[in-house]
Amino acid sequence: MTRPLGLYLHVPFCAGKCPYCDFYSLAAGPEAMDAYTSRLEALLAQYGAACARPLRTVYFGGGTPSLLGEKRLARLLEGAARHFSLEPGAEITCEANPTWVDRPFFAVLRRAGFNRLSMGLQSANGEELRLLGRAHSPQDVRRAVEAARAGGFGNLSLDLMLGLPDSSEETLGQSIAFAAELEPEHISAYLLKVEPGTPFAARDLALPDEDQAADQYLFCVRELEARGYGQYEISNFARPGRESRHNLLYWRDEEYLGLGPAAHSFYEGRRFYWPRDLAGFLAGSRPVEDGPGGSLEEYAMLALRLREGLGRAGLRERFGERGEEAFQKVLANAARCPERLLRRLPEALALTPEGFLASNAVTARLLEGL
């Protein structure tokens, strides 16, 4: 049976750099965007000619993909469909900045075949948004959601950030309530991580301590689940059946092709990535090999990010008898972990929200000796 594939297109353009952001992005004008679109189209033709696998998901991430404009985005999706073919009902997502979009923009995307949007709310508190360097207001997000709905989109995701400077459960609760009021199908909620080399790393920020950040995370899980958004991954919540199918490819260790500077791939059993260099990418640079992918340890580590956890059936299907032996080893290792961190299901082992907070340490212990 032909294995379906995910496609990720990285759009590295942003109008400005947020002080917490470590993603590869930069400002550019129309000429650079045209050249970039042409380069991606050429790569779609190149990889598509050698690939007989249909696309189950397509994800335009960044950066700010909406800055490319609806015509370039539609061209790229048409190229992906022409050179690879799309599975019926394929999930096709575009990230968008709520400041520079309107109903005509969304209507063009919808006609082109896009059926899912992801937008960054981050916070419903104006002061927090200013601190984050965001150019939008909460009302800009409300208007963008209304425009997206009017443009034909029935599947929206909003991003929230937790653990912000001077934040509290009260301010976070206000942001959660605002997001839920907009009725998106999906919400991502990420704890702020101050990355080295970012402007935030050079500032003396009044960040919540580790216990306070943990309390905010657990509060967020409870609040979102009370509002109908089930946690299905460490930082992701959705209405039933509206989980991000593209991101599930990553966490279920299935294959995807990433194109664009800083894009990573797990494709034909190999992992590789494109250097963070737009000029080099436009000049024809090649991706960098990063070794084989799909090992048992990798599969297990990723599965433990999901609420469904690491299942015996999946291990056996993927790795045969070795998978069964690994599952028994994980169960034995689980006896050395605090009960509050784990959920023991009939044929799987999963982390609780408390376990997700310590996922690196808990996962390392569970996978010892594999």
CSV table of C-alpha atoms in Angstrom, one decimal:
chain,number,residue,atom,x,y,z
A,1,MET,CA,0.0,0.0,0.0
A,2,THR,CA,1.3,3.5,-0.9
A,3,ARG,CA,2.3,5.4,2.2
A,4,PRO,CA,0.9,9.0,2.2
A,5,LEU,CA,3.2,11.9,2.9
A,6,GLY,CA,3.1,15.2,4.6
A,7,LEU,CA,4.5,18.4,3.0
A,8,TYR,CA,5.8,21.4,4.9
A,9,LEU,CA,6.7,24.6,3.1
A,10,HIS,CA,8.6,27.1,5.2
A,11,VAL,CA,8.0,30.7,4.3
A,12,PRO,CA,10.8,32.7,6.0
A,13,PHE,CA,9.4,36.2,5.7
A,14,CYS,CA,8.2,38.4,8.5
A,15,ALA,CA,7.4,42.1,8.7
A,16,GLY,CA,9.4,42.2,12.0
A,17,LYS,CA,11.2,40.0,14.4
A,18,CYS,CA,9.4,39.3,17.8
A,19,PRO,CA,11.9,39.5,20.7
A,20,TYR,CA,11.2,35.9,21.8
A,21,CYS,CA,11.4,34.3,18.3
A,22,ASP,CA,14.2,31.9,17.3
A,23,PHE,CA,12.6,30.7,14.0
A,24,TYR,CA,14.4,31.5,10.8
A,25,SER,CA,12.7,34.6,9.4
A,26,LEU,CA,13.6,37.9,7.8
A,27,ALA,CA,12.1,40.9,6.0
A,28,ALA,CA,11.9,40.9,2.2
A,29,GLY,CA,10.3,42.7,-0.7
A,30,PRO,CA,8.2,41.5,-3.7
A,31,GLU,CA,11.2,40.5,-5.8
A,32,ALA,CA,12.6,38.2,-3.1
A,33,MET,CA,9.1,36.7,-2.6
A,34,ASP,CA,8.7,36.0,-6.3
A,35,ALA,CA,12.1,34.4,-6.5
A,36,TYR,CA,11.4,32.3,-3.4
A,37,THR,CA,8.0,31.1,-4.9
A,38,SER,CA,9.7,30.1,-8.1
A,39,ARG,CA,12.4,28.2,-6.2
A,40,LEU,CA,9.8,26.3,-4.2
A,41,GLU,CA,7.9,25.5,-7.4
A,42,ALA,CA,11.0,24.1,-9.0
A,43,LEU,CA,11.6,21.9,-5.9
A,44,LEU,CA,8.0,20.7,-5.9
A,45,ALA,CA,8.5,19.6,-9.5
A,46,GLN,CA,11.8,17.9,-8.7
A,47,TYR,CA,10.7,16.0,-5.7
A,48,GLY,CA,7.2,15.2,-7.1
A,49,ALA,CA,8.7,13.6,-10.2
A,50,ALA,CA,10.5,11.1,-8.1
A,51,CYS,CA,7.7,10.5,-5.6
A,52,ALA,CA,4.6,8.4,-6.2
A,53,ARG,CA,3.1,9.0,-2.8
A,54,PRO,CA,0.0,11.3,-2.4
A,55,LEU,CA,0.0,14.2,0.1
A,56,ARG,CA,-2.2,13.6,3.2
A,57,THR,CA,-1.3,17.1,4.6
A,58,VAL,CA,0.2,20.3,3.4
A,59,TYR,CA,1.4,22.9,5.9
A,60,PHE,CA,2.6,26.5,5.1
A,61,GLY,CA,4.5,27.6,8.1
A,62,GLY,CA,7.0,30.4,8.9
A,63,GLY,CA,7.8,33.1,9.4
A,64,THR,CA,4.5,34.6,8.2
A,65,PRO,CA,3.2,32.7,5.2
A,66,SER,CA,0.3,35.2,4.7
A,67,LEU,CA,2.9,37.8,3.8
A,68,LEU,CA,3.5,35.9,0.5
A,69,GLY,CA,0.1,37.0,-0.5
A,70,GLU,CA,-2.9,34.9,-1.7
A,71,LYS,CA,-1.7,34.6,-5.3
A,72,ARG,CA,1.7,33.2,-4.5
A,73,LEU,CA,0.2,30.8,-1.9
A,74,ALA,CA,-2.3,29.6,-4.4
A,75,ARG,CA,0.4,29.0,-7.0
A,76,LEU,CA,2.4,26.9,-4.5
A,77,LEU,CA,-0.6,24.8,-3.5
A,78,GLU,CA,-1.5,24.3,-7.2
A,79,GLY,CA,2.1,23.1,-7.8
A,80,ALA,CA,2.0,20.7,-4.9
A,81,ALA,CA,-1.3,19.2,-6.1
A,82,ARG,CA,0.0,19.0,-9.7
A,83,HIS,CA,3.3,17.4,-8.9
A,84,PHE,CA,2.4,15.1,-6.0
A,85,SER,CA,-1.4,14.8,-6.0
A,86,LEU,CA,-3.5,15.3,-2.9
A,87,GLU,CA,-5.4,12.6,-1.0
A,88,PRO,CA,-9.2,13.2,-0.9
A,89,GLY,CA,-9.9,15.4,2.1
A,90,ALA,CA,-6.2,16.3,2.6
A,91,GLU,CA,-5.6,18.8,5.4
A,92,ILE,CA,-4.1,22.0,4.0
A,93,THR,CA,-3.0,24.6,6.5
A,94,CYS,CA,-1.7,28.2,6.2
A,95,GLU,CA,-0.4,30.2,9.1
A,96,ALA,CA,-1.5,33.8,9.0
A,97,ASN,CA,-0.8,37.0,10.9
A,98,PRO,CA,-4.2,38.5,12.1
A,99,THR,CA,-3.0,42.0,11.2
A,100,TRP,CA,-2.7,41.8,7.4
A,101,VAL,CA,-5.6,39.6,6.3
A,102,ASP,CA,-9.2,40.2,5.3
A,103,ARG,CA,-12.2,38.4,3.8
A,104,PRO,CA,-11.0,38.6,0.2
A,105,PHE,CA,-7.6,37.1,1.2
A,106,PHE,CA,-9.2,34.2,2.9
A,107,ALA,CA,-11.8,33.7,0.1
A,108,VAL,CA,-9.0,33.3,-2.4
A,109,LEU,CA,-7.1,30.8,-0.2
A,110,ARG,CA,-10.3,28.8,0.3
A,111,ARG,CA,-11.0,28.6,-3.4
A,112,ALA,CA,-7.4,27.5,-4.0
A,113,GLY,CA,-8.0,24.5,-1.7
A,114,PHE,CA,-6.7,25.6,1.7
A,115,ASN,CA,-9.1,24.3,4.4
A,116,ARG,CA,-7.3,25.1,7.7
A,117,LEU,CA,-5.8,28.3,9.2
A,118,SER,CA,-3.5,28.8,12.2
A,119,MET,CA,-3.2,32.3,13.7
A,120,GLY,CA,-1.2,33.7,16.6
A,121,LEU,CA,-3.3,35.2,19.3
A,122,GLN,CA,-0.6,34.6,22.0
A,123,SER,CA,-2.5,36.7,24.6
A,124,ALA,CA,-5.7,38.7,25.0
A,125,ASN,CA,-3.9,41.2,27.2
A,126,GLY,CA,-2.7,44.3,25.4
A,127,GLU,CA,0.3,44.9,27.7
A,128,GLU,CA,1.5,41.3,27.2
A,129,LEU,CA,1.1,41.6,23.4
A,130,ARG,CA,3.3,44.8,23.5
A,131,LEU,CA,5.9,43.0,25.5
A,132,LEU,CA,5.9,40.2,23.0
A,133,GLY,CA,6.4,42.6,20.2
A,134,ARG,CA,3.2,41.6,18.5
A,135,ALA,CA,1.7,44.2,16.1
A,136,HIS,CA,-1.9,43.0,16.6
A,137,SER,CA,-4.5,43.7,19.3
A,138,PRO,CA,-7.0,41.2,20.6
A,139,GLN,CA,-9.7,42.8,18.5
A,140,ASP,CA,-7.5,42.4,15.4
A,141,VAL,CA,-7.7,38.6,16.0
A,142,ARG,CA,-11.4,38.8,16.5
A,143,ARG,CA,-11.8,40.5,13.1
A,144,ALA,CA,-9.4,38.1,11.4
A,145,VAL,CA,-11.4,35.1,12.7
A,146,GLU,CA,-14.7,36.7,11.6
A,147,ALA,CA,-13.1,37.3,8.1
A,148,ALA,CA,-11.8,33.8,7.9
A,149,ARG,CA,-15.2,32.4,8.7
A,150,ALA,CA,-16.8,34.7,6.2
A,151,GLY,CA,-14.2,33.6,3.6
A,152,GLY,CA,-15.3,29.9,4.0
A,153,PHE,CA,-12.9,28.5,6.6
A,154,GLY,CA,-14.4,26.0,9.0
A,155,ASN,CA,-11.2,24.8,10.7
A,156,LEU,CA,-9.2,27.4,12.7
A,157,SER,CA,-6.4,27.1,15.2
A,158,LEU,CA,-5.2,29.9,17.6
A,159,ASP,CA,-1.9,30.0,19.5
A,160,LEU,CA,-1.6,31.0,23.1
A,161,MET,CA,1.6,31.6,25.1
A,162,LEU,CA,2.0,30.7,28.8
A,163,GLY,CA,4.5,31.7,31.4
A,164,LEU,CA,4.8,35.3,30.1
A,165,PRO,CA,6.6,38.0,32.2
A,166,ASP,CA,4.4,39.4,35.0
A,167,SER,CA,1.6,36.9,34.1
A,168,SER,CA,-0.7,35.0,36.4
A,169,GLU,CA,-3.4,32.5,36.2
A,170,GLU,CA,-5.9,35.4,36.2
A,171,THR,CA,-4.3,37.0,33.1
A,172,LEU,CA,-4.0,33.6,31.4
A,173,GLY,CA,-7.6,32.8,32.2
A,174,GLN,CA,-8.7,35.9,30.5
A,175,SER,CA,-6.7,34.9,27.4
A,176,ILE,CA,-8.2,31.4,27.4
A,177,ALA,CA,-11.7,32.8,27.8
A,178,PHE,CA,-11.2,35.2,24.9
A,179,ALA,CA,-9.8,32.5,22.7
A,180,ALA,CA,-12.6,30.1,23.5
A,181,GLU,CA,-15.2,32.8,22.8
A,182,LEU,CA,-13.9,32.9,19.2
A,183,GLU,CA,-14.8,29.2,18.9
A,184,PRO,CA,-11.7,27.9,17.1
A,185,GLU,CA,-11.6,24.2,16.4
A,186,HIS,CA,-8.0,23.9,17.8
A,187,ILE,CA,-5.8,25.8,20.3
A,188,SER,CA,-2.1,25.5,20.8
A,189,ALA,CA,-0.7,26.6,24.1
A,190,TYR,CA,3.1,26.9,24.5
A,191,LEU,CA,5.1,27.8,27.6
A,192,LEU,CA,7.5,30.7,26.8
A,193,LYS,CA,11.1,29.5,26.4
A,194,VAL,CA,13.7,32.2,26.3
A,195,GLU,CA,16.1,31.1,23.5
A,196,PRO,CA,19.8,32.1,23.5
A,197,GLY,CA,20.6,34.9,21.1
A,198,THR,CA,17.1,36.4,21.1
A,199,PRO,CA,16.4,39.9,22.5
A,200,PHE,CA,14.5,38.4,25.4
A,201,ALA,CA,17.7,36.6,26.4
A,202,ALA,CA,19.4,39.9,27.0
A,203,ARG,CA,16.7,41.4,29.1
A,204,ASP,CA,15.9,41.1,32.8
A,205,LEU,CA,12.4,39.7,32.5
A,206,ALA,CA,10.1,39.1,35.5
A,207,LEU,CA,9.3,35.5,34.4
A,208,PRO,CA,7.2,33.1,36.6
A,209,ASP,CA,9.4,30.7,38.4
A,210,GLU,CA,9.3,27.0,37.6
A,211,ASP,CA,6.5,26.2,40.0
A,212,GLN,CA,4.4,29.1,38.8
A,213,ALA,CA,4.9,28.2,35.2
A,214,ALA,CA,3.9,24.6,35.9
A,215,ASP,CA,0.8,25.9,37.7
A,216,GLN,CA,-0.1,28.0,34.7
A,217,TYR,CA,0.3,25.0,32.4
A,218,LEU,CA,-1.9,22.7,34.5
A,219,PHE,CA,-4.5,25.5,34.9
A,220,CYS,CA,-4.5,25.9,31.1
A,221,VAL,CA,-5.1,22.2,30.6
A,222,ARG,CA,-8.0,22.2,33.0
A,223,GLU,CA,-9.6,25.4,31.6
A,224,LEU,CA,-9.3,24.3,28.0
A,225,GLU,CA,-10.7,20.8,28.7
A,226,ALA,CA,-13.6,22.3,30.6
A,227,ARG,CA,-14.4,24.4,27.5
A,228,GLY,CA,-14.4,21.3,25.2
A,229,TYR,CA,-10.8,21.3,24.0
A,230,GLY,CA,-9.2,17.9,24.7
A,231,GLN,CA,-5.5,17.8,25.2
A,232,TYR,CA,-4.0,15.4,22.6
A,233,GLU,CA,-0.4,16.5,22.8
A,234,ILE,CA,1.8,18.3,25.3
A,235,SER,CA,0.9,21.7,23.9
A,236,ASN,CA,-2.1,21.1,21.7
A,237,PHE,CA,-5.8,20.9,22.3
A,238,ALA,CA,-8.8,20.4,20.0
A,239,ARG,CA,-12.5,19.8,19.6
A,240,PRO,CA,-13.2,16.1,18.9
A,241,GLY,CA,-11.9,15.2,15.5
A,242,ARG,CA,-10.1,18.5,14.9
A,243,GLU,CA,-6.6,17.5,15.9
A,244,SER,CA,-3.9,18.8,13.6
A,245,ARG,CA,-3.4,15.9,11.2
A,246,HIS,CA,-0.1,17.4,9.9
A,247,ASN,CA,1.4,17.7,13.4
A,248,LEU,CA,0.2,14.2,14.2
A,249,LEU,CA,2.4,13.0,11.3
A,250,TYR,CA,5.4,14.3,13.3
A,251,TRP,CA,4.4,12.8,16.6
A,252,ARG,CA,3.5,9.4,15.1
A,253,ASP,CA,6.9,9.3,13.4
A,254,GLU,CA,5.4,9.3,9.9
A,255,GLU,CA,7.2,10.8,6.9
A,256,TYR,CA,7.1,14.3,5.6
A,257,LEU,CA,9.0,16.4,3.2
A,258,GLY,CA,10.1,19.9,4.3
A,259,LEU,CA,11.2,22.6,1.7
A,260,GLY,CA,12.7,26.0,2.4
A,261,PRO,CA,15.5,27.3,4.6
A,262,ALA,CA,15.4,25.8,8.1
A,263,ALA,CA,12.8,23.2,7.0
A,264,HIS,CA,13.4,19.6,8.2
A,265,SER,CA,12.4,16.4,6.6
A,266,PHE,CA,11.9,12.7,7.4
A,267,TYR,CA,11.6,11.3,3.9
A,268,GLU,CA,12.4,7.9,2.5
A,269,GLY,CA,13.9,6.8,5.8
A,270,ARG,CA,16.3,9.7,6.0
A,271,ARG,CA,16.3,12.9,8.0
A,272,PHE,CA,17.7,16.1,6.4
A,273,TYR,CA,17.3,19.8,6.7
A,274,TRP,CA,17.9,23.0,4.7
A,275,PRO,CA,20.4,25.5,6.1
A,276,ARG,CA,19.1,28.7,7.6
A,277,ASP,CA,20.2,30.7,4.6
A,278,LEU,CA,17.8,32.3,2.2
A,279,ALA,CA,20.4,33.6,-0.3
A,280,GLY,CA,22.0,30.1,-0.4
A,281,PHE,CA,18.5,28.5,-0.9
A,282,LEU,CA,17.7,30.8,-3.8
A,283,ALA,CA,21.1,30.1,-5.3
A,284,GLY,CA,20.4,26.3,-5.3
A,285,SER,CA,21.8,25.0,-2.1
A,286,ARG,CA,21.2,21.4,-1.2
A,287,PRO,CA,19.8,20.0,2.1
A,288,VAL,CA,22.1,18.6,4.8
A,289,GLU,CA,21.9,15.0,5.7
A,290,ASP,CA,21.0,14.3,9.3
A,291,GLY,CA,21.1,10.5,9.5
A,292,PRO,CA,18.5,7.8,9.3
A,293,GLY,CA,15.1,8.2,11.0
A,294,GLY,CA,12.3,6.0,12.3
A,295,SER,CA,14.2,4.1,15.0
A,296,LEU,CA,12.3,2.4,17.8
A,297,GLU,CA,13.6,4.9,20.4
A,298,GLU,CA,12.6,7.8,18.2
A,299,TYR,CA,9.1,6.4,17.6
A,300,ALA,CA,8.6,5.8,21.4
A,301,MET,CA,9.9,9.2,22.4
A,302,LEU,CA,7.5,10.9,20.0
A,303,ALA,CA,4.6,8.7,21.0
A,304,LEU,CA,5.0,9.7,24.6
A,305,ARG,CA,4.3,13.3,23.6
A,306,LEU,CA,0.7,12.3,22.8
A,307,ARG,CA,-2.1,11.8,25.2
A,308,GLU,CA,-2.8,8.5,23.6
A,309,GLY,CA,0.7,7.5,24.6
A,310,LEU,CA,2.9,4.6,23.6
A,311,GLY,CA,0.8,1.6,22.5
A,312,ARG,CA,1.7,-2.0,22.2
A,313,ALA,CA,-0.1,-2.5,18.9
A,314,GLY,CA,1.8,0.4,17.2
A,315,LEU,CA,5.1,-0.9,18.4
A,316,ARG,CA,4.3,-4.5,17.2
A,317,GLU,CA,3.1,-3.3,13.8
A,318,ARG,CA,6.2,-1.1,13.3
A,319,PHE,CA,8.9,-3.2,14.9
A,320,GLY,CA,7.5,-6.8,15.2
A,321,GLU,CA,8.8,-8.9,18.2
A,322,ARG,CA,11.3,-6.2,19.1
A,323,GLY,CA,8.5,-3.8,19.6
A,324,GLU,CA,6.7,-6.2,22.0
A,325,GLU,CA,10.0,-6.6,24.0
A,326,ALA,CA,10.4,-2.8,24.1
A,327,PHE,CA,6.8,-2.3,25.4
A,328,GLN,CA,7.5,-4.8,28.2
A,329,LYS,CA,10.7,-3.0,29.0
A,330,VAL,CA,8.9,0.4,29.1
A,331,LEU,CA,6.3,-1.1,31.5
A,332,ALA,CA,9.1,-2.4,33.8
A,333,ASN,CA,10.7,1.0,33.8
A,334,ALA,CA,7.4,2.7,34.6
A,335,ALA,CA,7.5,1.0,38.0
A,336,ARG,CA,10.3,3.4,38.9
A,337,CYS,CA,8.3,6.5,38.0
A,338,PRO,CA,5.9,8.4,40.3
A,339,GLU,CA,2.3,7.3,39.7
A,340,ARG,CA,1.0,10.9,39.2
A,341,LEU,CA,3.2,11.2,36.1
A,342,LEU,CA,1.8,8.3,34.2
A,343,ARG,CA,-1.5,6.8,32.9
A,344,ARG,CA,-1.6,3.1,32.5
A,345,LEU,CA,-4.1,2.2,29.8
A,346,PRO,CA,-5.1,-1.4,28.9
A,347,GLU,CA,-2.6,-1.6,26.0
A,348,ALA,CA,-0.6,1.6,26.3
A,349,LEU,CA,1.4,3.8,28.6
A,350,ALA,CA,0.9,7.6,28.6
A,351,LEU,CA,2.0,10.7,30.5
A,352,THR,CA,-0.4,12.8,32.6
A,353,PRO,CA,-0.3,16.6,32.3
A,354,GLU,CA,2.1,16.5,35.3
A,355,GLY,CA,4.2,14.0,33.4
A,356,PHE,CA,4.2,16.3,30.3
A,357,LEU,CA,5.8,19.0,32.4
A,358,ALA,CA,8.7,16.7,33.1
A,359,SER,CA,8.5,14.9,29.8
A,360,ASN,CA,12.2,14.9,29.0
A,361,ALA,CA,13.2,13.3,32.3
A,362,VAL,CA,10.2,10.9,32.4
A,363,THR,CA,10.7,9.8,28.8
A,364,ALA,CA,14.4,9.2,29.4
A,365,ARG,CA,13.6,6.9,32.4
A,366,LEU,CA,10.9,5.0,30.5
A,367,LEU,CA,13.2,4.3,27.5
A,368,GLU,CA,16.2,3.2,29.5
A,369,GLY,CA,17.7,0.1,28.1
A,370,LEU,CA,15.8,0.1,24.8
